[in-house]
mmCIF file of C-alpha atoms and ligand atoms in Angstrom:
data_model
loop_
_atom_site.group_PDB
_atom_site.id
_atom_site.type_symbol
_atom_site.label_atom_id
_atom_site.label_comp_id
_atom_site.label_asym_id
_atom_site.label_seq_id
_atom_site.Cartn_x
_atom_site.Cartn_y
_atom_site.Cartn_z
ATOM 1 C CA UNK A 227 0.000 0.000 0.000
ATOM 2 C CA UNK A 228 1.120 3.513 -0.673
ATOM 3 C CA UNK A 229 1.210 5.503 2.551
ATOM 4 C CA UNK A 230 -0.935 8.624 2.208
ATOM 5 C CA UNK A 231 1.046 11.867 2.329
ATOM 6 C CA UNK A 232 0.345 14.258 5.178
ATOM 7 C CA UNK A 233 -1.953 17.035 3.911
ATOM 8 C CA UNK A 234 0.825 19.610 4.282
ATOM 9 C CA UNK A 235 3.132 17.668 1.983
ATOM 10 C CA UNK A 236 2.841 18.225 -1.747
ATOM 11 C CA UNK A 237 0.879 15.575 -3.617
ATOM 12 C CA UNK A 238 3.738 15.206 -6.095
ATOM 13 C CA UNK A 239 7.340 16.170 -5.414
ATOM 14 C CA UNK A 240 9.823 15.758 -8.263
ATOM 15 C CA UNK A 241 13.448 16.167 -7.259
ATOM 16 C CA UNK A 242 16.790 15.912 -9.100
ATOM 17 C CA UNK A 243 15.058 14.178 -12.025
ATOM 18 C CA UNK A 244 17.582 13.266 -14.712
ATOM 19 C CA UNK A 245 16.906 11.360 -17.938
ATOM 20 C CA UNK A 246 19.721 10.337 -20.269
ATOM 21 C CA UNK A 247 20.012 8.643 -23.652
ATOM 22 C CA UNK A 248 23.040 6.747 -24.993
ATOM 23 C CA UNK A 249 25.354 9.154 -26.820
ATOM 24 C CA UNK A 250 26.260 6.762 -29.656
ATOM 25 C CA UNK A 251 29.718 5.435 -30.542
ATOM 26 C CA UNK A 252 31.966 6.026 -27.533
ATOM 27 C CA UNK A 253 30.236 9.354 -26.824
ATOM 28 C CA UNK A 254 29.034 9.995 -23.257
ATOM 29 C CA UNK A 255 25.284 9.710 -22.505
ATOM 30 C CA UNK A 256 23.199 12.705 -23.477
ATOM 31 C CA UNK A 257 21.074 14.222 -20.726
ATOM 32 C CA UNK A 258 17.663 15.401 -21.940
ATOM 33 C CA UNK A 259 16.232 16.193 -18.492
ATOM 34 C CA UNK A 260 18.806 17.619 -16.114
ATOM 35 C CA UNK A 261 17.991 17.916 -12.428
ATOM 36 C CA UNK A 262 14.341 18.950 -12.706
ATOM 37 C CA UNK A 263 12.572 19.692 -9.421
ATOM 38 C CA UNK A 264 9.048 20.969 -8.776
ATOM 39 C CA UNK A 265 5.973 20.159 -6.705
ATOM 40 C CA UNK A 266 2.237 19.914 -7.269
ATOM 41 C CA UNK A 267 -0.017 20.485 -4.268
ATOM 42 C CA UNK A 268 -3.371 18.812 -3.654
ATOM 43 C CA UNK A 269 -6.017 20.356 -5.897
ATOM 44 C CA UNK A 270 -3.458 22.648 -7.525
ATOM 45 C CA UNK A 271 -2.976 23.250 -11.256
ATOM 46 C CA UNK A 272 0.672 23.528 -12.251
ATOM 47 C CA UNK A 273 1.557 24.260 -15.878
ATOM 48 C CA UNK A 274 4.848 22.974 -17.253
ATOM 49 C CA UNK A 275 5.743 25.345 -20.074
ATOM 50 C CA UNK A 276 8.339 25.688 -22.812
ATOM 51 C CA UNK A 277 8.913 25.301 -26.551
ATOM 52 C CA UNK A 278 8.953 21.846 -28.108
ATOM 53 C CA UNK A 279 12.173 20.033 -27.361
ATOM 54 C CA UNK A 280 12.721 21.657 -23.953
ATOM 55 C CA UNK A 281 12.065 18.383 -22.095
ATOM 56 C CA UNK A 282 8.604 18.935 -20.632
ATOM 57 C CA UNK A 283 6.898 15.850 -22.138
ATOM 58 C CA UNK A 284 9.855 13.665 -21.223
ATOM 59 C CA UNK A 285 9.665 15.028 -17.682
ATOM 60 C CA UNK A 286 5.980 14.051 -17.498
ATOM 61 C CA UNK A 287 6.677 10.555 -18.832
ATOM 62 C CA UNK A 288 9.595 10.125 -16.423
ATOM 63 C CA UNK A 289 7.268 11.047 -13.521
ATOM 64 C CA UNK A 290 5.291 7.921 -14.430
ATOM 65 C CA UNK A 291 8.369 5.782 -15.078
ATOM 66 C CA UNK A 292 7.493 5.690 -18.802
ATOM 67 C CA UNK A 293 10.686 6.989 -20.425
ATOM 68 C CA UNK A 294 10.921 5.698 -24.022
ATOM 69 C CA UNK A 295 13.801 3.292 -24.702
ATOM 70 C CA UNK A 296 16.755 3.590 -24.820
ATOM 71 C CA UNK A 297 16.361 6.446 -22.320
ATOM 72 C CA UNK A 298 17.065 5.836 -18.643
ATOM 73 C CA UNK A 299 16.096 7.685 -15.487
ATOM 74 C CA UNK A 300 19.382 8.266 -13.688
ATOM 75 C CA UNK A 301 19.975 7.151 -10.087
ATOM 76 C CA UNK A 302 19.248 9.869 -7.536
ATOM 77 C CA UNK A 303 16.078 10.993 -9.335
ATOM 78 C CA UNK A 304 12.989 11.084 -7.108
ATOM 79 C CA UNK A 305 9.288 11.339 -7.919
ATOM 80 C CA UNK A 306 7.376 11.167 -4.640
ATOM 81 C CA UNK A 307 3.612 10.790 -5.057
ATOM 82 C CA UNK A 308 1.333 10.445 -2.020
ATOM 83 C CA UNK A 309 4.379 9.723 0.106
ATOM 84 C CA UNK A 310 5.938 6.967 -2.044
ATOM 85 C CA UNK A 311 8.870 7.318 -4.461
ATOM 86 C CA UNK A 312 7.352 6.087 -7.735
ATOM 87 C CA UNK A 313 10.772 5.460 -9.251
ATOM 88 C CA UNK A 314 11.678 3.076 -6.430
ATOM 89 C CA UNK A 315 8.456 1.035 -6.775
ATOM 90 C CA UNK A 316 8.338 -2.193 -8.785
ATOM 91 C CA UNK A 317 6.717 -1.677 -12.195
ATOM 92 C CA UNK A 318 3.634 -3.684 -11.136
ATOM 93 C CA UNK A 319 2.971 -1.221 -8.280
ATOM 94 C CA UNK A 320 3.468 1.746 -10.608
ATOM 95 C CA UNK A 321 1.051 0.197 -13.103
ATOM 96 C CA UNK A 322 -1.522 -0.212 -10.341
ATOM 97 C CA UNK A 323 -1.261 3.532 -9.568
ATOM 98 C CA UNK A 324 -1.374 4.689 -13.210
ATOM 99 C CA UNK A 325 -4.958 5.194 -14.348
ATOM 100 C CA UNK A 326 -6.047 4.961 -10.740
ATOM 101 C CA UNK A 327 -4.574 7.572 -8.322
ATOM 102 C CA UNK A 328 -2.428 9.100 -11.064
ATOM 103 C CA UNK A 329 -3.626 9.451 -14.662
ATOM 104 C CA UNK A 330 -2.261 10.662 -17.948
ATOM 105 C CA UNK A 331 -3.911 12.212 -21.017
ATOM 106 C CA UNK A 332 -1.876 12.545 -24.201
ATOM 107 C CA UNK A 333 -2.309 14.992 -27.035
ATOM 108 C CA UNK A 334 -3.182 12.503 -29.798
ATOM 109 C CA UNK A 335 -6.583 10.979 -29.055
ATOM 110 C CA UNK A 336 -6.619 8.793 -32.173
ATOM 111 C CA UNK A 337 -3.342 7.010 -31.459
ATOM 112 C CA UNK A 338 -4.063 6.679 -27.734
ATOM 113 C CA UNK A 339 -7.346 4.805 -28.314
ATOM 114 C CA UNK A 340 -7.660 1.211 -29.480
ATOM 115 C CA UNK A 341 -9.338 1.342 -32.924
ATOM 116 C CA UNK A 342 -10.938 -2.115 -32.627
ATOM 117 C CA UNK A 343 -12.716 -1.604 -29.286
ATOM 118 C CA UNK A 344 -15.763 0.567 -28.652
ATOM 119 C CA UNK A 345 -15.004 3.642 -26.597
ATOM 120 C CA UNK A 346 -17.313 2.435 -23.812
ATOM 121 C CA UNK A 347 -15.387 -0.838 -23.607
ATOM 122 C CA UNK A 348 -12.134 1.108 -23.297
ATOM 123 C CA UNK A 349 -13.385 3.215 -20.391
ATOM 124 C CA UNK A 350 -14.953 0.121 -18.771
ATOM 125 C CA UNK A 351 -11.644 -1.739 -19.125
ATOM 126 C CA UNK A 352 -9.940 0.852 -16.901
ATOM 127 C CA UNK A 353 -12.565 0.170 -14.214
ATOM 128 C CA UNK A 354 -12.119 -3.605 -14.582
ATOM 129 C CA UNK A 355 -8.325 -3.317 -14.237
ATOM 130 C CA UNK A 356 -8.426 -1.191 -11.092
ATOM 131 C CA UNK A 357 -11.646 -2.175 -9.282
ATOM 132 C CA UNK A 358 -13.425 -5.415 -8.511
ATOM 133 C CA UNK A 359 -16.335 -4.567 -10.755
ATOM 134 C CA UNK A 360 -18.557 -6.829 -12.826
ATOM 135 C CA UNK A 361 -18.770 -6.160 -16.553
ATOM 136 C CA UNK A 362 -22.188 -4.627 -16.055
ATOM 137 C CA UNK A 363 -20.999 -2.317 -13.241
ATOM 138 C CA UNK A 364 -17.893 -1.308 -15.197
ATOM 139 C CA UNK A 365 -20.016 -0.498 -18.245
ATOM 140 C CA UNK A 366 -22.438 1.571 -16.150
ATOM 141 C CA UNK A 367 -19.555 3.535 -14.621
ATOM 142 C CA UNK A 368 -18.059 4.064 -18.085
ATOM 143 C CA UNK A 369 -21.309 5.445 -19.501
ATOM 144 C CA UNK A 370 -21.797 7.692 -16.448
ATOM 145 C CA UNK A 371 -18.236 9.020 -16.816
ATOM 146 C CA UNK A 372 -18.677 9.642 -20.547
ATOM 147 C CA UNK A 373 -21.784 11.612 -19.727
ATOM 148 C CA UNK A 374 -19.915 13.551 -17.027
ATOM 149 C CA UNK A 375 -17.219 14.647 -19.487
ATOM 150 C CA UNK A 376 -19.865 15.966 -21.868
ATOM 151 C CA UNK A 377 -20.324 13.118 -24.336
ATOM 152 C CA UNK A 378 -23.974 13.618 -25.327
ATOM 153 C CA UNK A 379 -26.184 10.504 -25.571
ATOM 154 C CA UNK A 380 -23.382 8.621 -23.824
ATOM 155 C CA UNK A 381 -25.191 5.246 -23.806
ATOM 156 C CA UNK A 382 -25.240 5.235 -27.626
ATOM 157 C CA UNK A 383 -21.812 6.823 -28.101
ATOM 158 C CA UNK A 384 -20.264 4.244 -25.766
ATOM 159 C CA UNK A 385 -21.055 1.562 -28.366
ATOM 160 C CA UNK A 386 -19.207 3.427 -31.120
ATOM 161 C CA UNK A 387 -15.598 2.995 -32.260
ATOM 162 C CA UNK A 388 -13.011 5.804 -32.079
ATOM 163 C CA UNK A 389 -13.123 6.482 -35.842
ATOM 164 C CA UNK A 390 -16.863 7.196 -35.577
ATOM 165 C CA UNK A 391 -16.243 10.137 -33.204
ATOM 166 C CA UNK A 392 -14.901 13.664 -33.801
ATOM 167 C CA UNK A 393 -11.484 14.685 -32.453
ATOM 168 C CA UNK A 394 -13.140 16.628 -29.640
ATOM 169 C CA UNK A 395 -15.256 13.634 -28.576
ATOM 170 C CA UNK A 396 -12.248 11.323 -28.732
ATOM 171 C CA UNK A 397 -10.371 13.686 -26.417
ATOM 172 C CA UNK A 398 -13.336 13.580 -24.014
ATOM 173 C CA UNK A 399 -13.212 9.770 -24.127
ATOM 174 C CA UNK A 400 -9.522 9.884 -23.162
ATOM 175 C CA UNK A 401 -10.345 12.259 -20.317
ATOM 176 C CA UNK A 402 -13.115 9.875 -19.209
ATOM 177 C CA UNK A 403 -10.597 6.996 -19.207
ATOM 178 C CA UNK A 404 -8.171 9.092 -17.172
ATOM 179 C CA UNK A 405 -10.765 10.221 -14.630
ATOM 180 C CA UNK A 406 -13.058 7.225 -14.221
ATOM 181 C CA UNK A 407 -11.140 5.999 -11.157
ATOM 182 C CA UNK A 408 -11.121 9.463 -9.541
ATOM 183 C CA UNK A 409 -7.362 10.186 -9.618
ATOM 184 C CA UNK A 410 -5.700 12.565 -7.168
ATOM 185 C CA UNK A 411 -3.507 13.863 -10.005
ATOM 186 C CA UNK A 412 -4.115 14.169 -13.745
ATOM 187 C CA UNK A 413 -1.104 14.757 -15.970
ATOM 188 C CA UNK A 414 -2.284 16.190 -19.288
ATOM 189 C CA UNK A 415 0.278 16.591 -22.080
ATOM 190 C CA UNK A 416 -0.897 19.215 -24.591
ATOM 191 C CA UNK A 417 -4.460 17.864 -24.294
ATOM 192 C CA UNK A 418 -5.914 20.450 -26.658
ATOM 193 C CA UNK A 419 -3.149 20.936 -29.231
ATOM 194 C CA UNK A 420 -4.725 18.672 -31.873
ATOM 195 C CA UNK A 421 -8.166 20.302 -31.515
ATOM 196 C CA UNK A 422 -9.690 23.355 -33.171
ATOM 197 C CA UNK A 423 -9.994 26.531 -31.130
ATOM 198 C CA UNK A 424 -13.650 26.138 -30.091
ATOM 199 C CA UNK A 425 -13.195 22.535 -28.979
ATOM 200 C CA UNK A 426 -9.948 23.516 -27.206
ATOM 201 C CA UNK A 427 -11.881 26.014 -25.097
ATOM 202 C CA UNK A 428 -14.553 23.401 -24.291
ATOM 203 C CA UNK A 429 -11.972 20.799 -23.212
ATOM 204 C CA UNK A 430 -10.142 23.342 -21.013
ATOM 205 C CA UNK A 431 -13.473 24.356 -19.448
ATOM 206 C CA UNK A 432 -14.208 20.713 -18.820
ATOM 207 C CA UNK A 433 -10.836 20.154 -17.114
ATOM 208 C CA UNK A 434 -11.374 23.229 -14.950
ATOM 209 C CA UNK A 435 -14.859 22.112 -13.911
ATOM 210 C CA UNK A 436 -13.780 18.539 -13.178
ATOM 211 C CA UNK A 437 -10.884 19.827 -11.131
ATOM 212 C CA UNK A 438 -13.187 22.054 -9.084
ATOM 213 C CA UNK A 439 -15.767 19.283 -8.608
ATOM 214 C CA UNK A 440 -13.373 16.486 -7.692
ATOM 215 C CA UNK A 441 -10.495 18.359 -6.019
ATOM 216 C CA UNK A 442 -7.940 16.579 -8.184
ATOM 217 C CA UNK A 443 -4.638 18.262 -8.980
ATOM 218 C CA UNK A 444 -3.612 18.925 -12.572
ATOM 219 C CA UNK A 445 -0.128 18.956 -14.098
ATOM 220 C CA UNK A 446 -0.727 20.516 -17.490
ATOM 221 C CA UNK A 447 2.036 20.432 -20.079
ATOM 222 C CA UNK A 448 1.683 23.086 -22.726
ATOM 223 C CA UNK A 449 3.609 25.422 -25.006
ATOM 224 C CA UNK A 450 0.635 27.802 -25.047
ATOM 225 C CA UNK A 451 0.834 30.667 -22.558
ATOM 226 C CA UNK A 452 -2.807 31.541 -23.291
ATOM 227 C CA UNK A 453 -3.742 28.160 -21.790
ATOM 228 C CA UNK A 454 -1.411 28.843 -18.855
ATOM 229 C CA UNK A 455 -3.038 32.208 -18.133
ATOM 230 C CA UNK A 456 -6.465 30.568 -18.028
ATOM 231 C CA UNK A 457 -5.628 27.430 -16.098
ATOM 232 C CA UNK A 458 -2.555 27.679 -13.890
ATOM 233 C CA UNK A 459 -2.127 28.365 -10.195
ATOM 234 C CA UNK A 460 1.624 28.015 -10.610
ATOM 235 C CA UNK A 461 3.923 27.855 -13.626
ATOM 236 C CA UNK A 462 7.158 25.928 -14.153
ATOM 237 C CA UNK A 463 9.105 27.100 -17.215
ATOM 238 C CA UNK A 464 11.567 24.630 -18.739
ATOM 239 C CA UNK A 465 14.424 25.215 -21.151
ATOM 240 C CA UNK A 466 17.037 22.702 -22.324
ATOM 241 C CA UNK A 467 15.939 20.069 -19.824
ATOM 242 C CA UNK A 468 16.034 22.362 -16.776
ATOM 243 C CA UNK A 469 13.599 24.465 -14.807
ATOM 244 C CA UNK A 470 14.531 28.071 -15.600
ATOM 245 C CA UNK A 471 11.717 29.861 -13.777
ATOM 246 C CA UNK A 472 8.848 28.948 -11.486
ATOM 247 C CA UNK A 473 6.283 30.956 -9.630
ATOM 248 C CA UNK A 474 2.628 31.808 -9.049
ATOM 249 C CA UNK A 475 0.925 32.559 -12.365
ATOM 250 C CA UNK A 476 0.103 36.204 -11.558
ATOM 251 C CA UNK A 477 3.670 37.010 -10.446
ATOM 252 C CA UNK A 478 5.241 35.258 -13.388
ATOM 253 C CA UNK A 479 3.045 37.063 -15.936
ATOM 254 C CA UNK A 480 3.392 40.441 -14.194
ATOM 255 C CA UNK A 481 7.144 40.275 -13.606
ATOM 256 C CA UNK A 482 8.841 37.473 -15.561
ATOM 257 C CA UNK A 483 12.434 37.292 -14.348
ATOM 258 C CA UNK A 484 14.138 34.980 -16.853
ATOM 259 C CA UNK A 485 14.899 36.288 -20.369
ATOM 260 C CA UNK A 486 13.435 33.062 -21.823
ATOM 261 C CA UNK A 487 10.106 33.562 -20.003
ATOM 262 C CA UNK A 488 10.092 37.191 -21.121
ATOM 263 C CA UNK A 489 10.681 35.993 -24.708
ATOM 264 C CA UNK A 490 7.816 33.486 -24.498
ATOM 265 C CA UNK A 491 5.489 36.185 -23.172
ATOM 266 C CA UNK A 492 6.547 38.665 -25.871
ATOM 267 C CA UNK A 493 5.762 36.025 -28.505
ATOM 268 C CA UNK A 494 2.238 35.531 -27.142
ATOM 269 C CA UNK A 495 -0.604 37.104 -29.167
ATOM 270 C CA UNK A 496 -2.433 39.771 -27.121
ATOM 271 C CA UNK A 497 -6.179 40.253 -27.100
ATOM 272 C CA UNK A 498 -5.875 44.051 -26.588
ATOM 273 C CA UNK A 499 -3.437 44.565 -29.508
ATOM 274 C CA UNK A 500 -4.116 41.650 -31.877
ATOM 275 C CA UNK A 501 -2.367 43.327 -34.835
ATOM 276 C CA UNK A 502 0.861 44.147 -32.992
ATOM 277 C CA UNK A 503 3.838 42.230 -34.407
ATOM 278 C CA UNK A 504 4.992 39.347 -32.208
ATOM 279 C CA UNK A 505 8.596 39.245 -31.037
ATOM 280 C CA UNK A 506 9.812 35.698 -31.650
ATOM 281 C CA UNK A 507 12.780 34.409 -29.646
ATOM 282 C CA UNK A 508 15.675 34.127 -32.135
ATOM 283 C CA UNK A 509 16.944 30.625 -32.944
ATOM 284 C CA UNK A 510 15.517 27.381 -31.604
ATOM 285 C CA UNK A 511 15.958 25.033 -28.648
ATOM 286 C CA UNK A 512 19.250 23.174 -29.204
ATOM 287 C CA UNK A 513 19.007 19.363 -29.214
ATOM 288 C CA UNK A 514 20.141 17.614 -26.027
ATOM 289 C CA UNK A 515 23.897 17.211 -26.147
ATOM 290 C CA UNK A 516 24.275 20.465 -28.098
ATOM 291 C CA UNK A 517 23.499 22.776 -25.225
ATOM 292 C CA UNK A 518 26.121 25.506 -24.896
ATOM 293 C CA UNK A 519 28.318 25.527 -21.798
ATOM 294 C CA UNK A 520 27.319 27.766 -18.918
ATOM 295 C CA UNK A 521 23.745 28.959 -19.430
ATOM 296 C CA UNK A 522 22.119 26.834 -22.160
ATOM 297 C CA UNK A 523 20.008 29.838 -23.234
ATOM 298 C CA UNK A 524 22.982 32.108 -23.885
ATOM 299 C CA UNK A 525 23.045 31.705 -27.705
ATOM 300 C CA UNK A 526 19.512 33.112 -27.838
ATOM 301 C CA UNK A 527 19.731 35.615 -25.001
ATOM 302 C CA UNK A 528 20.020 39.345 -25.700
ATOM 303 C CA UNK A 529 21.373 39.935 -22.172
ATOM 304 C CA UNK A 530 24.197 37.377 -22.091
ATOM 305 C CA UNK A 531 27.433 38.497 -20.418
ATOM 306 C CA UNK A 532 30.826 36.781 -20.115
ATOM 307 C CA UNK A 533 29.802 34.935 -16.949
ATOM 308 C CA UNK A 534 26.926 33.233 -18.849
ATOM 309 C CA UNK A 535 29.443 31.208 -20.932
ATOM 310 C CA UNK A 536 31.619 30.307 -17.979
ATOM 311 C CA UNK A 537 29.138 29.296 -15.318
ATOM 312 C CA UNK A 538 25.721 27.626 -15.244
ATOM 313 C CA UNK A 539 23.306 29.867 -13.339
ATOM 314 C CA UNK A 540 21.594 28.672 -10.144
ATOM 315 C CA UNK A 541 17.929 29.208 -9.277
ATOM 316 C CA UNK A 542 17.592 32.490 -7.384
ATOM 317 C CA UNK A 543 14.611 33.753 -5.413
ATOM 318 C CA UNK A 544 13.057 36.791 -7.073
ATOM 319 C CA UNK A 545 9.781 37.017 -5.127
ATOM 320 C CA UNK A 546 7.397 35.028 -2.939
ATOM 321 C CA UNK A 547 7.646 31.407 -4.173
ATOM 322 C CA UNK A 548 9.105 32.858 -7.398
ATOM 323 C CA UNK A 549 12.554 31.773 -8.609
ATOM 324 C CA UNK A 550 14.586 32.181 -11.802
ATOM 325 C CA UNK A 551 17.796 30.555 -13.087
ATOM 326 C CA UNK A 552 19.732 33.529 -14.437
ATOM 327 C CA UNK A 553 22.910 35.354 -13.413
ATOM 328 C CA UNK A 554 21.131 38.696 -13.865
ATOM 329 C CA UNK A 555 18.897 38.025 -10.870
ATOM 330 C CA UNK A 556 21.668 36.642 -8.645
ATOM 331 C CA UNK A 557 22.223 38.643 -5.457
ATOM 332 C CA UNK A 558 24.641 41.388 -6.530
ATOM 333 C CA UNK A 559 23.761 40.836 -10.270
ATOM 334 C CA UNK A 560 25.885 39.286 -13.028
HETATM 335 FE FE1 LIG B 256 20.772 35.195 -20.448
HETATM 336 FE FE2 LIG B 256 22.972 34.909 -18.960
HETATM 337 FE FE3 LIG B 256 20.576 34.926 -17.801
HETATM 338 FE FE4 LIG B 256 21.361 32.864 -19.289
HETATM 339 S S1 LIG B 256 22.269 33.517 -17.354
HETATM 340 S S2 LIG B 256 19.391 33.833 -19.320
HETATM 341 S S3 LIG B 256 22.486 33.886 -20.906
HETATM 342 S S4 LIG B 256 21.549 36.617 -18.907
#
């Protein structure tokens, strides 16, 4: 049994998380996630933000022990959920938690669903795996959950196959699968990216409502700061496999401290000035193994100084529960 965490402890505490891939012929391993640490409190929504390739999806997978081969989670990494280190548990125990206390929704509803099973059977299967339920009970819970996530005429829809449903309905089915066991934490990786704008808004509304109704916590992985502004209590910004800034959403939007966060915000379309040109961050996220020495953002940073090449910056406190990894905000400055 997993020992329940004391209410004052975070629900999820990730610490010193490192993921590496073999470097190829005689080369050293390449680290794609490098010492990531953050927490998610009970009932809290934390958004993990950054451009593609910054390591946020891999971080989410590593939290569940699902790093794609040949990647490995390095020793010393810790992912403590409800008081137990998930990375130290046998895979069978982790599997028993996944889909039950801890659930995951991916961005591609078509590939995540089994094309040869009805959607009702797929939701019911989750119940059968995790609860001692008869087929009839599991089916009833599946239909009720589909209805709860806004699948109209759920009893009929439950008998349909994934290809018979729209992208928006398929995403609701995945959310139903993730939530049918009443998880304490839902990890959602770009859950609305593949959907059109109207459906995106509906799915985000649904997640917000379910979170309020059930008290579950949400770790939302997104590159979209518009989604962050709407959903987050706290934000964790990642760049080149590291956390570069974290803080409460209002503080981070009002006073972003890291040049990368400022660049992401400047590149965000604004409702009040929709025609204003957007300032894109120059260049792109370097692949793991090609990160520059010192601060990995320095090739793209307009504020880089000599120290940025020589020394990797530490996380510095810049406000209440607000920290940034940049020499410019170090006590005494760069
Ligand atoms: Fe830019 Fe230097 Fe700060 Fe890195 S440490 S973000 S290069 S100013």
